Short mmCIF file of C-alpha atoms and ligand atoms in Angstrom, two decimals:
data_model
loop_
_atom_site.label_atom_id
_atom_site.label_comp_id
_atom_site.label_asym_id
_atom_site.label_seq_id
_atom_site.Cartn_x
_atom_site.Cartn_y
_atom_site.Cartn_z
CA UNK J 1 -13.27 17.47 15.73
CA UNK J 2 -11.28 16.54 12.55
CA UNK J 3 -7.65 17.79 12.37
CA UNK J 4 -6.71 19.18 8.80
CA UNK J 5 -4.97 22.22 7.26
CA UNK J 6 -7.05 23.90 5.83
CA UNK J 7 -11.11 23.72 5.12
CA UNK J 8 -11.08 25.57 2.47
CA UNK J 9 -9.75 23.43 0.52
CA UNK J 10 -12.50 20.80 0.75
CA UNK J 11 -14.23 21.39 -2.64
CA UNK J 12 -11.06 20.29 -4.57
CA UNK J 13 -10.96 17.23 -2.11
CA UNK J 14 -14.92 16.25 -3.04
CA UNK J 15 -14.12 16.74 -6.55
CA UNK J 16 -11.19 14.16 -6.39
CA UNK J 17 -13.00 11.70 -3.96
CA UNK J 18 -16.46 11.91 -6.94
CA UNK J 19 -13.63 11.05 -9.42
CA UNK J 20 -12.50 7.52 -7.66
CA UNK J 21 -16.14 6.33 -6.66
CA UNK J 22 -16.97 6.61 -10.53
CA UNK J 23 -14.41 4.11 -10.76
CA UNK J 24 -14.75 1.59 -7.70
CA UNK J 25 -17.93 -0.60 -8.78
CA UNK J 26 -17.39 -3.14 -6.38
CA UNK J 27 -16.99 -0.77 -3.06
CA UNK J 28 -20.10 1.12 -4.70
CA UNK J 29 -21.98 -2.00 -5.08
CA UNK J 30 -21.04 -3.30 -1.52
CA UNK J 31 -21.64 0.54 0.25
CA UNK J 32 -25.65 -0.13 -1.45
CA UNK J 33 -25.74 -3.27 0.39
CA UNK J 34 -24.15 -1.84 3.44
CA UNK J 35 -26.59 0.97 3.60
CA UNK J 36 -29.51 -1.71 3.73
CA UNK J 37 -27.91 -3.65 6.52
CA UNK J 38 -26.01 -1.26 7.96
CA UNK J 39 -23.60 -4.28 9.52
CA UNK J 40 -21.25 -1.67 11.35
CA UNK J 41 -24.45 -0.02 13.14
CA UNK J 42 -23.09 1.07 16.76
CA UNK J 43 -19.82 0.44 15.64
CA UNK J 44 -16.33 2.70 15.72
CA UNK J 45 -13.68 2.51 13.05
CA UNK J 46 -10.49 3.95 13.31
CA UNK J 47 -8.54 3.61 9.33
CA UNK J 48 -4.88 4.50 9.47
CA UNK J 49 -4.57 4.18 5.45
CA UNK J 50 -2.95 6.74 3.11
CA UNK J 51 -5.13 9.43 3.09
CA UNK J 52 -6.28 10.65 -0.33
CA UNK J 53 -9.25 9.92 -2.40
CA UNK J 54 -9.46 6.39 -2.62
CA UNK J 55 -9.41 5.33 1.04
CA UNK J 56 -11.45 8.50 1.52
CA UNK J 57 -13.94 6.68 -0.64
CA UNK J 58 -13.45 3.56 2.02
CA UNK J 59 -14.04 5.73 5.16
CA UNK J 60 -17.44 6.51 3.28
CA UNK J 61 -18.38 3.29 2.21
CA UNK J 62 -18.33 2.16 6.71
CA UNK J 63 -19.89 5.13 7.13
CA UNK J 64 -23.28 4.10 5.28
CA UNK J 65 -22.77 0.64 6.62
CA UNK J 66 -23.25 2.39 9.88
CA UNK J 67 -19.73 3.00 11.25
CA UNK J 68 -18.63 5.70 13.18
CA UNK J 69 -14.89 6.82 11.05
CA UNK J 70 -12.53 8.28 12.06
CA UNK J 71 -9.53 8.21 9.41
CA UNK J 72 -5.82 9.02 9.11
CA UNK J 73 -3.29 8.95 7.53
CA UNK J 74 -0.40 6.37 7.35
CA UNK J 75 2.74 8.41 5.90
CA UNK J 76 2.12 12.36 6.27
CA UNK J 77 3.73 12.52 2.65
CA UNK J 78 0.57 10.90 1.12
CA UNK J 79 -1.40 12.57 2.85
CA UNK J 80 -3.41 15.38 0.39
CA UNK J 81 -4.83 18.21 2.61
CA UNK J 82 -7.84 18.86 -0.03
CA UNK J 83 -8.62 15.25 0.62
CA UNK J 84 -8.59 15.20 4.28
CA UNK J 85 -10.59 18.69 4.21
CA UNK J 86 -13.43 17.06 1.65
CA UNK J 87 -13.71 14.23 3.96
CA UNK J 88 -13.98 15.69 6.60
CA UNK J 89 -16.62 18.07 5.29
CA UNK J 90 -18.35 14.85 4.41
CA UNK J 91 -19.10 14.28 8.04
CA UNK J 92 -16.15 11.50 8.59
CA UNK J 93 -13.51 12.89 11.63
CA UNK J 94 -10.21 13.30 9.90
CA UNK J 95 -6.88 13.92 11.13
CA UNK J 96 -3.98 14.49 8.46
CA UNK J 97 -1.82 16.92 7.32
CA UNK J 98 0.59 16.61 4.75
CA UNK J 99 4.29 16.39 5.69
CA UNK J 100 4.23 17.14 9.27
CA UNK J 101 6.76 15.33 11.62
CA UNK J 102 6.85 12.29 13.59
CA UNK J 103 5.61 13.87 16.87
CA UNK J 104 2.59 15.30 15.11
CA UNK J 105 2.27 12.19 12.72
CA UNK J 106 1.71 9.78 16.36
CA UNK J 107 -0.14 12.79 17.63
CA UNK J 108 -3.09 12.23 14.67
CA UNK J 109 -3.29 8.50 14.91
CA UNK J 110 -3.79 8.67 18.66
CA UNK J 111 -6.28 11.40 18.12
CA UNK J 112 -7.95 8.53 15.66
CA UNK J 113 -7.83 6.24 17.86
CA UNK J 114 -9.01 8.09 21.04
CA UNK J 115 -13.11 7.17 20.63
CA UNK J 116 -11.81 4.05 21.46
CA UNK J 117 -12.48 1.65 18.24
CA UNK J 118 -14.10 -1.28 18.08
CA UNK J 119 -12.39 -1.95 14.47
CA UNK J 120 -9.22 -0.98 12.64
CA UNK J 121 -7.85 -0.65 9.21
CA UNK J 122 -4.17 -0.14 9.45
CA UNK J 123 -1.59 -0.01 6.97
CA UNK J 124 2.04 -0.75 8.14
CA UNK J 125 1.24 -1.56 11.59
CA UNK J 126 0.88 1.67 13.12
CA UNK J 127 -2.30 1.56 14.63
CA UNK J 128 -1.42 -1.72 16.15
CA UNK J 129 2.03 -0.62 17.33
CA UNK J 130 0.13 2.28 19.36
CA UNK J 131 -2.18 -0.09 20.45
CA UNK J 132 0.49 -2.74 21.61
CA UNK J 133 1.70 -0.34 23.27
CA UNK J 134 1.74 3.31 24.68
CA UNK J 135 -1.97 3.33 23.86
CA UNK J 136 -3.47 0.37 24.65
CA UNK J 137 -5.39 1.66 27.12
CA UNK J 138 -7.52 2.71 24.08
CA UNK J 139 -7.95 -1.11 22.66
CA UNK J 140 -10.59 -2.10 25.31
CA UNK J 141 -13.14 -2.36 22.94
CA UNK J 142 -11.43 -4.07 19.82
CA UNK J 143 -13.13 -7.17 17.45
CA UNK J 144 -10.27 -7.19 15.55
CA UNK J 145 -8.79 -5.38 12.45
CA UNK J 146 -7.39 -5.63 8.77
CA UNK J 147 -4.26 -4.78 7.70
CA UNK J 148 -3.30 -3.75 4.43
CA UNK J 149 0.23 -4.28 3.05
CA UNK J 150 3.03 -7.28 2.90
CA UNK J 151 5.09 -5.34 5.89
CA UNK J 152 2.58 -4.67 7.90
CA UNK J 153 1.85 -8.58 8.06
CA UNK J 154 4.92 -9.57 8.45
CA UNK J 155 5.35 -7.61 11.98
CA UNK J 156 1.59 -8.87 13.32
CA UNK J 157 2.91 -12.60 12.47
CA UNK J 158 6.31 -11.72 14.76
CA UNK J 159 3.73 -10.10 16.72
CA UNK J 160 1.66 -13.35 17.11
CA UNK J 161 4.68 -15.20 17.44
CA UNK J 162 5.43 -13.56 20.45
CA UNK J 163 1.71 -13.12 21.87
CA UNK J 164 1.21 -10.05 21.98
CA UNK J 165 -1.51 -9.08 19.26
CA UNK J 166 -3.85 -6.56 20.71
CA UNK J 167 -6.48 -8.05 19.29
CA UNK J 168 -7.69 -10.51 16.12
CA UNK J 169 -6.26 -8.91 12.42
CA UNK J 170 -7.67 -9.97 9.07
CA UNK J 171 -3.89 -10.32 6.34
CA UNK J 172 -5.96 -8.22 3.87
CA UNK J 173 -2.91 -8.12 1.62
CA UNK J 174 -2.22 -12.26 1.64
CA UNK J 175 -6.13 -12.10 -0.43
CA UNK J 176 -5.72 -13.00 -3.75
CA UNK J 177 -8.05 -9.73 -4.25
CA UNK J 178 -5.75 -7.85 -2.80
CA UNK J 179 -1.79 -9.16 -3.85
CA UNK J 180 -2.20 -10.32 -7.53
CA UNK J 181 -3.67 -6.68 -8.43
CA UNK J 182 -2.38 -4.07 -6.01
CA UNK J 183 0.91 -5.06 -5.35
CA UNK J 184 1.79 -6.31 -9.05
CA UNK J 185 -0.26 -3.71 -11.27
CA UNK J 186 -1.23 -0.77 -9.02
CA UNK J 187 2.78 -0.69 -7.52
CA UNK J 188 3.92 -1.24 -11.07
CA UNK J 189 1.83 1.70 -12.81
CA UNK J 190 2.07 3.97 -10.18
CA UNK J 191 5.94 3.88 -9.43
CA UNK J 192 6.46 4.96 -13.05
CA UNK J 193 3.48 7.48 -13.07
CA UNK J 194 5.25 9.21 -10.32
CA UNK J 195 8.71 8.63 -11.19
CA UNK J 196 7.72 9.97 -14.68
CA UNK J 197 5.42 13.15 -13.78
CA UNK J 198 8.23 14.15 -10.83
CA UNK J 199 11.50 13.44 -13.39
CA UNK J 200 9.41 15.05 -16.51
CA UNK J 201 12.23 12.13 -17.92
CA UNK J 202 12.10 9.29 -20.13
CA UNK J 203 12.41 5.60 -19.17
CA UNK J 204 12.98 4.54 -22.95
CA UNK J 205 16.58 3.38 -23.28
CA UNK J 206 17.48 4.04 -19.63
CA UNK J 207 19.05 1.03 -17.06
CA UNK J 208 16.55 0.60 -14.63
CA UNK J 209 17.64 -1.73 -11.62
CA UNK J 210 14.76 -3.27 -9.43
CA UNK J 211 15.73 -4.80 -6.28
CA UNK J 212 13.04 -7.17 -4.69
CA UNK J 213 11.33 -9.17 -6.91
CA UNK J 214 8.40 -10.43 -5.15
CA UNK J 215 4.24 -9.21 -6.20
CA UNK J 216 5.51 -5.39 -5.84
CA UNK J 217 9.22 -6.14 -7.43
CA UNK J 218 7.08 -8.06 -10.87
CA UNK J 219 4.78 -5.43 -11.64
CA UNK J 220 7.84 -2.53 -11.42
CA UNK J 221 9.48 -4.24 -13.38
CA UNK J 222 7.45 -5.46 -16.07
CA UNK J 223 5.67 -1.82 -16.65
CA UNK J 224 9.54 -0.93 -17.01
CA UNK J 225 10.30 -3.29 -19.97
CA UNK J 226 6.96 -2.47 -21.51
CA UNK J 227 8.15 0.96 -21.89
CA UNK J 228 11.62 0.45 -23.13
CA UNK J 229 13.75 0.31 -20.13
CA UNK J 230 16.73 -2.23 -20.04
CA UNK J 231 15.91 -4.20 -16.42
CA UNK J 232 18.51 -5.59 -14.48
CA UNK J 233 16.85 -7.13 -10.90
CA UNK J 234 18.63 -7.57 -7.74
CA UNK J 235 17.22 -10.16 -5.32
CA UNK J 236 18.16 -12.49 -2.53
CA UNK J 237 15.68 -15.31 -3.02
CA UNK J 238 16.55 -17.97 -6.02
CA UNK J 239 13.55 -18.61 -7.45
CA UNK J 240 12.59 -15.20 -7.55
CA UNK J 241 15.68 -14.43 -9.35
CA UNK J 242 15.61 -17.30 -11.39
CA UNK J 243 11.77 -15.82 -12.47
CA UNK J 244 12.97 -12.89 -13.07
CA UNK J 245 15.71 -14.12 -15.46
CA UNK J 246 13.38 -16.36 -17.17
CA UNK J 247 11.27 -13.40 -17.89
CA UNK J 248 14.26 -11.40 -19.54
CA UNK J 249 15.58 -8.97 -16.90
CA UNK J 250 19.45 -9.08 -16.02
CA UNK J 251 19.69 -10.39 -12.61
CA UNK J 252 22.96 -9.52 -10.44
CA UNK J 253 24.64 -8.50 -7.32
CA UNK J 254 23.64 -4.26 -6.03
CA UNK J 255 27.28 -4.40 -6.06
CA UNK J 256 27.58 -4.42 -9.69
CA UNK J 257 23.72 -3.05 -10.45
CA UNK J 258 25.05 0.50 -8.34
CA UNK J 259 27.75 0.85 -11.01
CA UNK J 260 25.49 0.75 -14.58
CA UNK J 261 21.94 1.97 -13.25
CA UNK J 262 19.86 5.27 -14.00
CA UNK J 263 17.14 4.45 -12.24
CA UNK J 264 16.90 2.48 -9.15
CA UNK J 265 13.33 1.23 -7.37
CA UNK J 266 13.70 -0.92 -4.35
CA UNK J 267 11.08 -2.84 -3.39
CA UNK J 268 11.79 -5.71 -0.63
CA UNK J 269 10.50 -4.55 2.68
CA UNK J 270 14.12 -4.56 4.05
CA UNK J 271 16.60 -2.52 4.72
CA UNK J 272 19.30 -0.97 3.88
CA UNK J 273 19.40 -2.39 0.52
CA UNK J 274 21.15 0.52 -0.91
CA UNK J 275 24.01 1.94 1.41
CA UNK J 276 27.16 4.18 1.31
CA UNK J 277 29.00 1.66 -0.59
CA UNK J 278 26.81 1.19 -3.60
CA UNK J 279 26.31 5.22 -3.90
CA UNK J 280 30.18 5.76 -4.20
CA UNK J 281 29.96 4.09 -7.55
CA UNK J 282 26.78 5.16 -9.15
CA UNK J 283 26.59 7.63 -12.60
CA UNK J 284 26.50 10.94 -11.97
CA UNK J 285 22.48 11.99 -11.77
CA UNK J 286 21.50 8.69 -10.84
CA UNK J 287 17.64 8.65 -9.63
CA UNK J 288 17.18 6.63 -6.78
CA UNK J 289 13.53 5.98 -5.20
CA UNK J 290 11.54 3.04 -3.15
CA UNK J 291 8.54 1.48 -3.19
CA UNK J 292 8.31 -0.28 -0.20
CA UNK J 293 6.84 0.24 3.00
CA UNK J 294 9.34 2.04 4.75
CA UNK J 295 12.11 4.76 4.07
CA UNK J 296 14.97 2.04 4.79
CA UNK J 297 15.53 0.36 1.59
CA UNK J 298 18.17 3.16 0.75
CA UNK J 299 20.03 4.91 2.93
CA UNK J 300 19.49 8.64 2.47
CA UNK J 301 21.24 9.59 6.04
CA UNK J 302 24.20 7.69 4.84
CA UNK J 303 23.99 9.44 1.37
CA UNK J 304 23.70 12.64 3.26
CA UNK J 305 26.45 12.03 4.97
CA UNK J 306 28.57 11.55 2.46
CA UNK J 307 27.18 14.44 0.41
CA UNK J 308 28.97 17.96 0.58
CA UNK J 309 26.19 19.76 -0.14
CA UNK J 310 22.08 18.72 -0.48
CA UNK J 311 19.80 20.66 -2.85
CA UNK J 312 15.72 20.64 -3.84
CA UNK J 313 16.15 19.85 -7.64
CA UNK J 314 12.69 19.69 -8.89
CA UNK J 315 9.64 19.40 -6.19
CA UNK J 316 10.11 15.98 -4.13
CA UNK J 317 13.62 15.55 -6.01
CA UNK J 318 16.48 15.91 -3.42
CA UNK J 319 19.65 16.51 -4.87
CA UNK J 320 23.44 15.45 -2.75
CA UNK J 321 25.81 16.65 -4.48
CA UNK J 322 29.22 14.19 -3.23
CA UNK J 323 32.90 15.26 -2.74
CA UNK J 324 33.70 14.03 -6.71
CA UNK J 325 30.76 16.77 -8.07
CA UNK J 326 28.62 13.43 -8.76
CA UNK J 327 24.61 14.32 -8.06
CA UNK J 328 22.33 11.78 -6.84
CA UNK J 329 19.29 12.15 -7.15
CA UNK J 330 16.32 10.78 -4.39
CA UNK J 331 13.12 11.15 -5.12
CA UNK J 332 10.63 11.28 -2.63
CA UNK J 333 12.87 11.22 0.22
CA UNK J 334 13.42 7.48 0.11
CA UNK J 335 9.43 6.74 0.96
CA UNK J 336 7.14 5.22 -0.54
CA UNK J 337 7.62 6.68 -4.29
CA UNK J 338 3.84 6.29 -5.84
CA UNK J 339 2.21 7.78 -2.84
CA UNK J 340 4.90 10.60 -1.70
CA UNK J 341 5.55 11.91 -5.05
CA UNK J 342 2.29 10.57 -6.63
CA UNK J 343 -1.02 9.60 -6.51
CA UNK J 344 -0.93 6.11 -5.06
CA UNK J 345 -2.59 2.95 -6.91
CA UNK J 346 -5.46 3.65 -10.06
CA UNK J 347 -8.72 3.87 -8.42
CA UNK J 348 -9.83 0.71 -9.74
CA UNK J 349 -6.82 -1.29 -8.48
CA UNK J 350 -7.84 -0.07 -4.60
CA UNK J 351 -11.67 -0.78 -5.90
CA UNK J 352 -10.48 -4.10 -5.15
CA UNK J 353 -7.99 -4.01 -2.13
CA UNK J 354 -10.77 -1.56 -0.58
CA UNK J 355 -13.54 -4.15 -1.39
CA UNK J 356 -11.38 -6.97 0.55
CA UNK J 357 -11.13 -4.09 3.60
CA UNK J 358 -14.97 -3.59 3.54
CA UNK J 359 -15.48 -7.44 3.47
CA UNK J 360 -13.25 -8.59 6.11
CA UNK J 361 -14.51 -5.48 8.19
CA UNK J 362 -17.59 -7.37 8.04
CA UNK J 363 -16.39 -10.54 8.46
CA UNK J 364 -14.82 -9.53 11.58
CA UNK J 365 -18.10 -8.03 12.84
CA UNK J 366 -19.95 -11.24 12.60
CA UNK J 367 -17.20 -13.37 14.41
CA UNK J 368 -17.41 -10.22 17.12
CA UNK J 369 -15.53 -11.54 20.09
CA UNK J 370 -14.85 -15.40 19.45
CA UNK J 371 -11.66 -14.95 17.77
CA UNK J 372 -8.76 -15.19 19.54
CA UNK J 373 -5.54 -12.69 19.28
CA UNK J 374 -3.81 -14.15 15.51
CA UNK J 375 -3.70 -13.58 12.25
CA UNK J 376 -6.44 -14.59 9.85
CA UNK J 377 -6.39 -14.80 6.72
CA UNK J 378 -9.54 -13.70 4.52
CA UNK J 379 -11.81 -16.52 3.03
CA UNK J 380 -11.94 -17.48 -0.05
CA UNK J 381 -15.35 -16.66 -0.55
CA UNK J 382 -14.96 -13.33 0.00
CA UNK J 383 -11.80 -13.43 -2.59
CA UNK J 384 -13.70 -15.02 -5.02
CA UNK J 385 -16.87 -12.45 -4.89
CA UNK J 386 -14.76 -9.75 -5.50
CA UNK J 387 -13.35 -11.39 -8.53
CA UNK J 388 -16.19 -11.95 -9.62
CA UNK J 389 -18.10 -8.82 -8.94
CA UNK J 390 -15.01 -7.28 -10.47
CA UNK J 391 -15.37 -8.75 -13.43
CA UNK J 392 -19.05 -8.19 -14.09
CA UNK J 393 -17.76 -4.69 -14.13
CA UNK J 394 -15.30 -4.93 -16.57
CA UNK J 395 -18.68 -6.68 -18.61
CA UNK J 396 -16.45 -9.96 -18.74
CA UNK J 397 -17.86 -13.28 -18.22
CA UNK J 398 -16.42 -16.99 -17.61
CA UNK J 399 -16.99 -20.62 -17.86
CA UNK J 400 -18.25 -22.31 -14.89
CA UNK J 401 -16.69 -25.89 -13.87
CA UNK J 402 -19.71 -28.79 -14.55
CA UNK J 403 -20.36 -31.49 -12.14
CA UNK J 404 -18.77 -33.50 -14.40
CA UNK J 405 -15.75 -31.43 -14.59
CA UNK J 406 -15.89 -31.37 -10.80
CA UNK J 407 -15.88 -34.54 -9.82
CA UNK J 408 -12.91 -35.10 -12.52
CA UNK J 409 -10.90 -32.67 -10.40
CA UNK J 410 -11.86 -33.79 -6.90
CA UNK J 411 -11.39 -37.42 -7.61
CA UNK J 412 -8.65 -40.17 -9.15
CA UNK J 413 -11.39 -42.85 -10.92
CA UNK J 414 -11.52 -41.54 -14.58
N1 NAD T 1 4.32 1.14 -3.02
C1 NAD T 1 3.18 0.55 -2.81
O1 NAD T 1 2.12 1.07 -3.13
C2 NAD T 1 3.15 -0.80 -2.17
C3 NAD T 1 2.05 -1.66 -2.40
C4 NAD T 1 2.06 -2.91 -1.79
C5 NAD T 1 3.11 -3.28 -0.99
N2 NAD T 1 4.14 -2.40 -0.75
C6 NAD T 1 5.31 -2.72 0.09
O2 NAD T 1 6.35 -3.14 -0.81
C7 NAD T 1 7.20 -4.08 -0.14
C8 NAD T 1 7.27 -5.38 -0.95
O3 NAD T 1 5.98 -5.97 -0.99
P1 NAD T 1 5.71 -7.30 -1.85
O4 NAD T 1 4.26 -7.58 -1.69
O5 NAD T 1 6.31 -7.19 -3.20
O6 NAD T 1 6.56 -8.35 -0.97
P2 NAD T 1 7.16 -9.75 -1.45
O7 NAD T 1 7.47 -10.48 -0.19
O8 NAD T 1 6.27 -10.38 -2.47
O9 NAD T 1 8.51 -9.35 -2.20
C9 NAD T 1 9.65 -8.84 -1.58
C10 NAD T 1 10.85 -9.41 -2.36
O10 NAD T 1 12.03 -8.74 -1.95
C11 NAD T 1 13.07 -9.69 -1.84
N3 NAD T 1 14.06 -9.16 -0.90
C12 NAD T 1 14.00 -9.10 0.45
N4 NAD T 1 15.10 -8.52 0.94
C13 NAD T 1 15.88 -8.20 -0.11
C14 NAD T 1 17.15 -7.56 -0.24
N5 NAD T 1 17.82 -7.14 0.84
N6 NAD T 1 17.65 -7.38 -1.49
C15 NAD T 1 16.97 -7.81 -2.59
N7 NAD T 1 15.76 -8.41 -2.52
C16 NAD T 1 15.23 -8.61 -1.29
C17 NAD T 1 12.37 -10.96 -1.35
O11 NAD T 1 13.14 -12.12 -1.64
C18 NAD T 1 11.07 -10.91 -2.12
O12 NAD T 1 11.13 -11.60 -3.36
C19 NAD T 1 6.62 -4.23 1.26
O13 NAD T 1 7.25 -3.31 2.11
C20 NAD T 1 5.17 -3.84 1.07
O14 NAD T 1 4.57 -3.45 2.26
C21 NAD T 1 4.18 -1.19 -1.35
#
């Protein structure tokens, strides 16, 4: 039985999942297929995704192909209780509520994973940390999996380096489908949509420092420029610091970005990329916030810790208040800014992302049990359906490659 807070709240979470399916055409297009075949018949899905609309939408889509769902969250601050009570009243187990602890956090993915999945959709590697470990006795039955976002691969590849995969996993986010759009255009809009709706402040005229400049890092910082923001960019890889230069933005040490910045977004799937020593020389009300994966890029227990005193500012805005009467300000608590203070990506951003998800679901399902225990990344084919099914939607079309043109490519005659 689904775990949420409260059922009453479900119409508001039906309203807000019939809002996103208006706007995923591909996901709609492959749930009509999916309903035909029904490729997930007999089949049990675990998703460990943020849980609002959109991947509500997702946990729908396997349902028609025939899946049995069960869906959680992947950070109890994105998690929207009307969401998880729709869904659920949609006839897909759910198991979310928003802003519980750590204990209770675990508690719901095990409880998602406990009818003993066949496939998973993670997002950040917590279904496959469980599984790996204190509950693998729950991965008997696995195909394989998908996982979502840049950090997430990164730990199945030390994962596979090590041999100890619980089972085959699809790099959903290394698709083209996936990375060029998400990561780059969904991160950059909606950072600033909820930087801008929890601030009510303007990013006109302000300094705003990015620090990681990679697909995430681009789009942050480019939707920054475009509205009037002076960009400085902190990195630790050349090139990407030499891109970002060539594209206009400042680029220079956190050392000397702590000291002139209003507005800081990190973005690099490290840590501790802001620490004690950059916050005792930031401008009084400095906002700081993060993007990436997990709440390590700044160091809000060392900020706390230096703070005399810690107060709620405006909802999600935490404000420490240090020894000098300087306030910074975190938003979010140092997690991921677009989805715990916001909304997450546009709906048809994730159309995409989601499509890749379905796709590789089903990709996985027809290569049921011959894979072995790496990483795979998603075929190109499926990439380039998506593309192009996305851009029927938009009512765009392009020029196909001749024979001619072809054989020009492939060969070194004419
Ligand atoms: N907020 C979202 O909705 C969202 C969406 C997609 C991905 N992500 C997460 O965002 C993070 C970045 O993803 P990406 O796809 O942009 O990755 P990426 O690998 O393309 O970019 C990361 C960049 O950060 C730089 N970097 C690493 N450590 C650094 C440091 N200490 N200081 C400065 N720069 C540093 C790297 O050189 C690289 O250019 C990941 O944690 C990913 O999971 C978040």
């Amino acid at each position: 039985m689904s775990i949420v807070k409260d059922m009453s709240l479900a119409e508001c979470g039906r309203r807000k999942i019939a809002w996103v399916r208006d706007f995923m055409p591909a996901l709609s297009g492959i749930e009509e297929r999916f309903e035909r075949e029904k490729p997930f018949a007999g089949l049990r899905v675990t998703v460990s995704v943020h849980l609002e609309a959109k991947t509500a939408n997702l946990g729908l889509v396997l349902q028609k192909g025939g899946a049995e769902v069960r869906l959680t969250g992947s950070n109890p601050l994105s998690t929207q209780d009307d969401v998880a009570a729709g869904l659920a009243s949609m006839g897909v187990e759910t198991f979310g509520i928003h802003g519980v602890g750590p204990e209770e956090y675990e508690a719901h993915l095990a409880e998602a994973l406990s009818h003993r999945p066949h496939l998973i959709v993670d997002d950040g590697g917590d279904l496959v940390h469980l599984l790996g470990g204190s509950h693998a006795h729950l991965g008997g039955n696995l195909l394989g999996g998908c996982e979502e976002t840049t950090t997430g691969i990164l730990r199945l590849r030390a994962r596979e380096r090590e041999g100890i995969l619980p089972c085959p996993m699809m790099a959903v986010n290394d698709a083209k489908a996936k990375h060029y759009y998400d990561n780059k255009y969904g991160t950059g809009q909606s950072v600033w949509d909820a930087i801008m709706h929890t601030t009510n402040l303007i990013v006109a005229g302000k300094t705003v420092v990015v620090a990681g400049y990679g697909w995430c890092g681009q789009g942050v910082a480019l939707r920054a420029k475009g509205m009037g923001a002076d960009v400085v960019v902190c990195e630790v890889d050349p090139f990407k610091a030499l891109d970002a230069t060539m594209q206009g933005f400042r680029v220079m040490k956190m050392d000397d970005a702590a000291r002139i910045g209003d507005v800081f977004v990190t973005v690099t799937g490290c840590k501790g990329v802001i620490t004690p020593a950059h916050f005792a020389g930031m401008k009084h009300n400095a906002l700081l916030c993060n993007a990436g994966h997990f709440d390590c890029e700044v160091d809000v227990a060392g900020l706390a810790a230096m703070a005399v005193k810690r107060e709620l500012r405006r909802e999600n805005i935490e404000g420490y208040i240090l020894p000098d009467g300087r306030v910074l300000n975190v938003i979010g608590e140092g997690r991921l800014v677009n989805l715990a203070a916001g909304n997450g990506h546009p709906a048809e951003i994730m159309d995409m992302s989601f499509a890749v998800q379905a796709l590789a679901l089903e990709w996985l399902v027809r290569h049921g049990g011959g894979l072995e225990k790496r990483v795979y990344n998603v075929p190109d084919e499926i990439d380039d359906q998506i593309g192009r099914v996305k851009l029927a939607a938009l009512g765009l079309s392009i020029d196909a490659l001749t024979s001619e043109q072809v054989e020009y490519l492939n060969g070194w005659k004419a």
